[in-house]
Structure formats: C-alpha cells, structure tokens
Amino acid sequence: MITREVTVTNRAGLHTRPASMIVRTASQFDADFYIEKDGYEINGKSIIGVMTLAAEQDAKLKLHFDGEDEEEAATAIEELFESGFGEVK
Amino acid sequence: MPHQKKTFRKESITVPFMVKQLRTAVGVEVEEVNDVDPSQHKVIESNLHRPGLALAGYVELFTYQRVQILGNTENQFLRDLPAEKQREAFGHLVQFPMPCIFLTDSNRLGDDLVAMATEAEIPVYRTAVPSTQFMALLRDFLYDQFAPQQTLHGSLVDVYGIGLMLTGKSGIGKSEVALDLVERGHRLVADDVVIVTKKEEQVLMGSGTDLVQHFMEIRGLGLLDVRAMFGIRAIRFQKRVEVIVRMELWDSDEEYTRLGMVDSHETVLGVKLPVVKVPITPGKNITVICEVIAMTHLLRHYGYDPAEVFSERLAQRIREKGSRVPSRGTEYFEHDYE
C-alpha cells in the first residue's frame, strides 16, 4: 500500500467535474483507492464519495492506493491534482 | 498489509447546538437563565461534572472544561451559606472558562450569583428534569456526538426492519440492488457513503452524509434523488447496521455457505456483525436474496434457525434406524380437480 499527499490547487475545488475525472481515472486501475480528509475516508472510485469530501482550494488530502498497479494509479491521480484538473488556479 | 479504515470524531460542538439538540432531538425543556452570547462556547468531551468540591474551594483538579451540573446538593450547599460566602463559593467556579452551567430539578440561583456568571460570560440554563435523569440524557447525547465514526463504502437499506449493509467492489451493482429494494417497498438509508457510529455496546448506527442524504449514482443514468422520486416512504435517515451483505463475482475456488447462511463475522468499530457472502451470477435476483437474508435474520433473532431445524430433523430420522427410502410427503394423493 502506498500513500501520497496532495493539495487541491484549482480555485473551484473538487466540484462535480474534477470528482468525475478522479473517479474515471481511478477506475482504470485495479488497485483499491481511498481518499482521506481529516480522518474522514471515502472510496475514491465512488463519485458520490469523492463529492462528499467537498474539498475546497488548498485542502490537503491523503491518497491511499492498494493493489498490484498502485504505483501507476498513484502517478495518474497525482498528475490530475497537479494539473488542477485543467481549471483556473 | 490490508488498508486500515480510518476513524474520525468531532473535536467540539458549540453550546447553542447542544441546547438546540436537547430541546428538539432529546426533547428536554431548557430555558436560558442569563443573557450571555453562547456561540463561542464549546463542549469538547462527553463527561459531565458536578462541581461540589470546587464550590467548597478545592479547585486543584477541577475539570472546568466539562459541562457543569448544579443539582439539589450543590444548590442546597449554596443556599445554606450566608450571602457573602455564597458569592465566594460561586466565585471559585466562575473564575474558570467553562462551557456552560445547567441548573437541574428546577433549582434557581440567587440574582447576585446569576450576575456573577453573566459577568464571567458563562451561559446558565435551567431545566425541570431531575439531575440523574438529565445527566443520563445529556451524557447519552454527548457520547453520541463524540463517538468515533467511520465511513463504509456501500449501501445501507432497511429491509423488513433489518439494516442490510450492501458492500462489494465498485461497479458490482450495490446501488442497483438498493434501488431495486426501494422499488419493492424497502427504505434507503444511504448509498455509496455510509457513516457509522457505535451507539452502545454491540449497536452500530448508520446514516448518510449531510451533503448527499438520499441521492444515489447509477452508472449510465447519473445522479438520482430517491426521496424526490419515491417519496418519504422510501427513505430513512438512520438505521442500525445488522448484517453485512458482501456481493462478489462468482469464484469457483471460493467456498460458499450451502446451509448456514452466515459465513463469517466482521468487526466494525468494535461491533461484531454477521457477513453473508453473495456470489453474483447471471440470472440471480440479488434483491430477493437480500429480502430472504433479512427474513432469515429475523427468524434467527426470534429463535428459529432453519439450518438447525433441518439438521435436527435429519438426525431424528437417522436415529429412528430401520433404513428406508425417502417416502412421499403425502401418504395418499386425493384427486386433483382443476
């Protein structure tokens, strides 16, 4: 299992569109994927779950990956956060 | 190492929130005694304190951060003192930044003492409920507020009064089964994200999140609002979690229970729950299976275990000896006129 820490960089936060991008990307991998915010943890492959984080700009999240392709999954998801989901920062 | 689920809890609640919940959810009448803005006062733990020793002057280990209860004993103690000593005793108390004071059993403080509390910006409330009863209610409420919580991925549905927690990998069809159960008249508690809290020993309560409530996502359709579509009869806001139904793809190497239903147990927040593994195969109606799981759980709860009853019947037959072939369930077929 690996854990990565990321920050929400886009101004609008994790609203519907970024949330669905995360879920769509995560679902391409077999590895289990959980997102944690202040101890509250959800399944990163569930769109409703990701949206319940209601993560705003600058929110810090922990990403947990567990499975054979965890490295690839972590890299792909991290890139999404770094790019700010292609939105205004 | 398998992923360990995280737990979280509230750090604090505000005094106005606590008082509002006492009035509405708990159903206790509480009135304000003084005019202090309580919005910045926070409660940070579930224990209560009766500050008898603090009134007497011993404040070394005074747990002033707790909600303070002044019952008959404390009030009688104050009343028996001369006015000057009353102010001195009460002064020991209000020198500390406590969240609030409750006067139970319709007790009243003298005007000068109320003024001291107001001066120290400590909100004071009064209730007619006797101390022990009030403390039991308040402690139960605070215990619930500060209990560890955890999120579970899956759907929680009330099926015939039994809280079934449908779990399984993403995309296996938990939401679809939940929707089908709602269609058949059962009640959805939450889909996808269920927040569970341990209420008391061996009781695990579940609810949705305040944001999502009864929305669900069905792949191919998008977001649905179950309450708007099916109405109030189709939902509930909280339910005890009683059985975990684990949906998984059929695996020919896996051993599935053939007789006893419950394969194993899983412990969530220290509460042991039965797990029923349901293999998904084409043509299998999982909704009906879920109803049967709930009904069997009910039967077991009332002391009837079909697997036990049947094996006892079998053992009885074997004990009877005199080996014979299985006979018809009916001795004599009358005619069947249709």
PDB file of N, CA, C and O in Angstrom, chain A residues 1 32 34 36 38-41 43 45-49 51-52 64 66, chain B residues 1 3 5-6 8 151 153 169-170 192-193 209 211-212 215-217 223:
ATOM      1  N   MET A   1       0.834  -1.194   0.000  1.00  0.00           N
ATOM      2  CA  MET A   1       0.000   0.000   0.000  1.00  0.00           C
ATOM      3  C   MET A   1       0.871   1.246   0.000  1.00  0.00           C
ATOM      4  O   MET A   1       1.866   1.301   0.704  1.00  0.00           O
ATOM      5  N   ASP A  32      -7.172  -0.732  -5.123  1.00  0.00           N
ATOM      6  CA  ASP A  32      -8.150  -0.027  -4.296  1.00  0.00           C
ATOM      7  C   ASP A  32      -7.631   1.381  -4.065  1.00  0.00           C
ATOM      8  O   ASP A  32      -6.423   1.594  -3.933  1.00  0.00           O
ATOM      9  N   TYR A  34      -8.423   4.975  -1.825  1.00  0.00           N
ATOM     10  CA  TYR A  34      -9.177   5.702  -0.805  1.00  0.00           C
ATOM     11  C   TYR A  34      -8.646   7.127  -0.687  1.00  0.00           C
ATOM     12  O   TYR A  34      -7.444   7.344  -0.830  1.00  0.00           O
ATOM     13  N   GLU A  36      -8.544  10.450   1.910  1.00  0.00           N
ATOM     14  CA  GLU A  36      -8.769  10.799   3.316  1.00  0.00           C
ATOM     15  C   GLU A  36      -8.639  12.298   3.514  1.00  0.00           C
ATOM     16  O   GLU A  36      -7.733  12.935   2.999  1.00  0.00           O
ATOM     17  N   ASP A  38      -8.889  14.761   6.881  1.00  0.00           N
ATOM     18  CA  ASP A  38      -9.061  14.881   8.342  1.00  0.00           C
ATOM     19  C   ASP A  38      -9.645  13.612   8.964  1.00  0.00           C
ATOM     20  O   ASP A  38     -10.537  13.695   9.816  1.00  0.00           O
ATOM     21  N   GLY A  39      -9.194  12.457   8.516  1.00  0.00           N
ATOM     22  CA  GLY A  39      -9.672  11.207   9.098  1.00  0.00           C
ATOM     23  C   GLY A  39     -10.928  10.670   8.446  1.00  0.00           C
ATOM     24  O   GLY A  39     -11.252   9.496   8.561  1.00  0.00           O
ATOM     25  N   TYR A  40     -11.655  11.530   7.751  1.00  0.00           N
ATOM     26  CA  TYR A  40     -12.851  11.093   7.029  1.00  0.00           C
ATOM     27  C   TYR A  40     -12.376  10.468   5.724  1.00  0.00           C
ATOM     28  O   TYR A  40     -11.676  11.109   4.945  1.00  0.00           O
ATOM     29  N   GLU A  41     -12.735   9.212   5.510  1.00  0.00           N
ATOM     30  CA  GLU A  41     -12.165   8.496   4.384  1.00  0.00           C
ATOM     31  C   GLU A  41     -13.236   7.897   3.492  1.00  0.00           C
ATOM     32  O   GLU A  41     -14.209   7.333   3.961  1.00  0.00           O
ATOM     33  N   ASN A  43     -14.150   5.925  -0.551  1.00  0.00           N
ATOM     34  CA  ASN A  43     -13.650   5.151  -1.669  1.00  0.00           C
ATOM     35  C   ASN A  43     -13.501   6.080  -2.872  1.00  0.00           C
ATOM     36  O   ASN A  43     -14.467   6.694  -3.308  1.00  0.00           O
ATOM     37  N   LYS A  45     -13.211   5.512  -5.865  1.00  0.00           N
ATOM     38  CA  LYS A  45     -13.840   5.100  -7.128  1.00  0.00           C
ATOM     39  C   LYS A  45     -15.332   5.378  -7.105  1.00  0.00           C
ATOM     40  O   LYS A  45     -16.062   4.944  -7.979  1.00  0.00           O
ATOM     41  N   SER A  46     -15.790   6.048  -6.049  1.00  0.00           N
ATOM     42  CA  SER A  46     -17.211   6.378  -5.952  1.00  0.00           C
ATOM     43  C   SER A  46     -17.385   7.876  -6.112  1.00  0.00           C
ATOM     44  O   SER A  46     -16.840   8.673  -5.351  1.00  0.00           O
ATOM     45  N   ILE A  47     -18.143   8.268  -7.131  1.00  0.00           N
ATOM     46  CA  ILE A  47     -18.311   9.698  -7.416  1.00  0.00           C
ATOM     47  C   ILE A  47     -18.992  10.414  -6.253  1.00  0.00           C
ATOM     48  O   ILE A  47     -18.595  11.502  -5.856  1.00  0.00           O
ATOM     49  N   ILE A  48     -20.005   9.749  -5.675  1.00  0.00           N
ATOM     50  CA  ILE A  48     -20.692  10.364  -4.532  1.00  0.00           C
ATOM     51  C   ILE A  48     -19.700  10.528  -3.389  1.00  0.00           C
ATOM     52  O   ILE A  48     -19.648  11.554  -2.721  1.00  0.00           O
ATOM     53  N   GLY A  49     -18.897   9.487  -3.175  1.00  0.00           N
ATOM     54  CA  GLY A  49     -17.896   9.529  -2.112  1.00  0.00           C
ATOM     55  C   GLY A  49     -16.959  10.712  -2.272  1.00  0.00           C
ATOM     56  O   GLY A  49     -16.773  11.502  -1.349  1.00  0.00           O
ATOM     57  N   MET A  51     -17.361  13.416  -3.929  1.00  0.00           N
ATOM     58  CA  MET A  51     -18.043  14.709  -3.782  1.00  0.00           C
ATOM     59  C   MET A  51     -18.340  15.044  -2.320  1.00  0.00           C
ATOM     60  O   MET A  51     -18.378  16.205  -1.952  1.00  0.00           O
ATOM     61  N   THR A  52     -18.537  14.009  -1.493  1.00  0.00           N
ATOM     62  CA  THR A  52     -18.819  14.303  -0.077  1.00  0.00           C
ATOM     63  C   THR A  52     -17.631  14.960   0.623  1.00  0.00           C
ATOM     64  O   THR A  52     -17.790  15.545   1.678  1.00  0.00           O
ATOM     65  N   HIS A  64      -4.640   6.956  -0.638  1.00  0.00           N
ATOM     66  CA  HIS A  64      -4.117   5.625  -0.334  1.00  0.00           C
ATOM     67  C   HIS A  64      -4.406   4.701  -1.508  1.00  0.00           C
ATOM     68  O   HIS A  64      -5.555   4.612  -1.960  1.00  0.00           O
ATOM     69  N   ASP A  66      -3.854   0.672  -2.959  1.00  0.00           N
ATOM     70  CA  ASP A  66      -3.519  -0.673  -2.509  1.00  0.00           C
ATOM     71  C   ASP A  66      -3.857  -1.672  -3.613  1.00  0.00           C
ATOM     72  O   ASP A  66      -5.017  -1.853  -3.967  1.00  0.00           O
TER      73      ASP A  66
ATOM     74  N   MET B   1      -0.007  -5.434   3.570  1.00  0.00           N
ATOM     75  CA  MET B   1      -0.878  -5.073   4.689  1.00  0.00           C
ATOM     76  C   MET B   1      -2.196  -4.521   4.141  1.00  0.00           C
ATOM     77  O   MET B   1      -2.186  -3.605   3.326  1.00  0.00           O
ATOM     78  N   HIS B   3      -5.574  -2.368   3.825  1.00  0.00           N
ATOM     79  CA  HIS B   3      -5.797  -0.981   4.201  1.00  0.00           C
ATOM     80  C   HIS B   3      -6.642  -0.882   5.470  1.00  0.00           C
ATOM     81  O   HIS B   3      -7.707  -1.452   5.560  1.00  0.00           O
ATOM     82  N   LYS B   5      -9.076   0.951   7.934  1.00  0.00           N
ATOM     83  CA  LYS B   5     -10.030   2.043   7.837  1.00  0.00           C
ATOM     84  C   LYS B   5      -9.771   3.085   8.923  1.00  0.00           C
ATOM     85  O   LYS B   5      -9.476   2.759  10.053  1.00  0.00           O
ATOM     86  N   LYS B   6      -9.899   4.332   8.535  1.00  0.00           N
ATOM     87  CA  LYS B   6      -9.667   5.425   9.475  1.00  0.00           C
ATOM     88  C   LYS B   6     -10.945   5.733  10.249  1.00  0.00           C
ATOM     89  O   LYS B   6     -12.032   5.580   9.726  1.00  0.00           O
ATOM     90  N   PHE B   8     -12.813   8.831  12.674  1.00  0.00           N
ATOM     91  CA  PHE B   8     -12.726  10.248  12.980  1.00  0.00           C
ATOM     92  C   PHE B   8     -13.811  10.585  13.981  1.00  0.00           C
ATOM     93  O   PHE B   8     -14.734   9.801  14.192  1.00  0.00           O
ATOM     94  N   THR B 151     -16.364   5.675   7.854  1.00  0.00           N
ATOM     95  CA  THR B 151     -17.180   5.593   6.650  1.00  0.00           C
ATOM     96  C   THR B 151     -17.080   4.190   6.076  1.00  0.00           C
ATOM     97  O   THR B 151     -16.033   3.563   6.118  1.00  0.00           O
ATOM     98  N   HIS B 153     -18.033   1.934   2.529  1.00  0.00           N
ATOM     99  CA  HIS B 153     -18.401   2.088   1.127  1.00  0.00           C
ATOM    100  C   HIS B 153     -19.464   1.056   0.787  1.00  0.00           C
ATOM    101  O   HIS B 153     -19.201  -0.139   0.845  1.00  0.00           O
ATOM    102  N   LYS B 169     -17.051  -4.650  -4.408  1.00  0.00           N
ATOM    103  CA  LYS B 169     -16.195  -3.785  -5.236  1.00  0.00           C
ATOM    104  C   LYS B 169     -17.011  -2.763  -6.015  1.00  0.00           C
ATOM    105  O   LYS B 169     -18.195  -2.978  -6.291  1.00  0.00           O
ATOM    106  N   SER B 170     -16.351  -1.675  -6.413  1.00  0.00           N
ATOM    107  CA  SER B 170     -17.009  -0.664  -7.233  1.00  0.00           C
ATOM    108  C   SER B 170     -17.518  -1.309  -8.518  1.00  0.00           C
ATOM    109  O   SER B 170     -16.815  -2.099  -9.139  1.00  0.00           O
ATOM    110  N   ASP B 192     -23.604   4.515  -1.272  1.00  0.00           N
ATOM    111  CA  ASP B 192     -22.197   4.821  -1.546  1.00  0.00           C
ATOM    112  C   ASP B 192     -21.376   5.168  -0.310  1.00  0.00           C
ATOM    113  O   ASP B 192     -20.363   4.551  -0.049  1.00  0.00           O
ATOM    114  N   VAL B 193     -21.795   6.203   0.435  1.00  0.00           N
ATOM    115  CA  VAL B 193     -21.040   6.570   1.629  1.00  0.00           C
ATOM    116  C   VAL B 193     -21.950   6.462   2.853  1.00  0.00           C
ATOM    117  O   VAL B 193     -22.933   7.173   2.958  1.00  0.00           O
ATOM    118  N   THR B 209     -24.392  11.001   4.556  1.00  0.00           N
ATOM    119  CA  THR B 209     -23.741  12.254   4.920  1.00  0.00           C
ATOM    120  C   THR B 209     -24.762  13.372   4.741  1.00  0.00           C
ATOM    121  O   THR B 209     -25.717  13.232   3.975  1.00  0.00           O
ATOM    122  N   LEU B 211     -24.495  16.060   3.233  1.00  0.00           N
ATOM    123  CA  LEU B 211     -24.486  16.608   1.870  1.00  0.00           C
ATOM    124  C   LEU B 211     -25.303  15.740   0.913  1.00  0.00           C
ATOM    125  O   LEU B 211     -26.139  16.222   0.163  1.00  0.00           O
ATOM    126  N   VAL B 212     -25.080  14.443   0.978  1.00  0.00           N
ATOM    127  CA  VAL B 212     -25.657  13.559  -0.045  1.00  0.00           C
ATOM    128  C   VAL B 212     -27.071  13.121   0.295  1.00  0.00           C
ATOM    129  O   VAL B 212     -27.951  13.073  -0.563  1.00  0.00           O
ATOM    130  N   PHE B 215     -29.407  10.923  -2.249  1.00  0.00           N
ATOM    131  CA  PHE B 215     -29.019  10.893  -3.647  1.00  0.00           C
ATOM    132  C   PHE B 215     -28.257   9.605  -3.909  1.00  0.00           C
ATOM    133  O   PHE B 215     -27.599   9.082  -3.013  1.00  0.00           O
ATOM    134  N   MET B 216     -28.353   9.079  -5.102  1.00  0.00           N
ATOM    135  CA  MET B 216     -27.505   7.939  -5.449  1.00  0.00           C
ATOM    136  C   MET B 216     -27.055   8.060  -6.898  1.00  0.00           C
ATOM    137  O   MET B 216     -27.637   8.800  -7.689  1.00  0.00           O
ATOM    138  N   GLU B 217     -25.983   7.351  -7.191  1.00  0.00           N
ATOM    139  CA  GLU B 217     -25.490   7.378  -8.552  1.00  0.00           C
ATOM    140  C   GLU B 217     -25.662   6.000  -9.159  1.00  0.00           C
ATOM    141  O   GLU B 217     -25.254   4.998  -8.580  1.00  0.00           O
ATOM    142  N   LEU B 223     -26.911  10.937 -11.480  1.00  0.00           N
ATOM    143  CA  LEU B 223     -27.380  11.125 -10.107  1.00  0.00           C
ATOM    144  C   LEU B 223     -28.907  11.066 -10.029  1.00  0.00           C
ATOM    145  O   LEU B 223     -29.599  11.652 -10.847  1.00  0.00           O
TER     146      LEU B 223
END
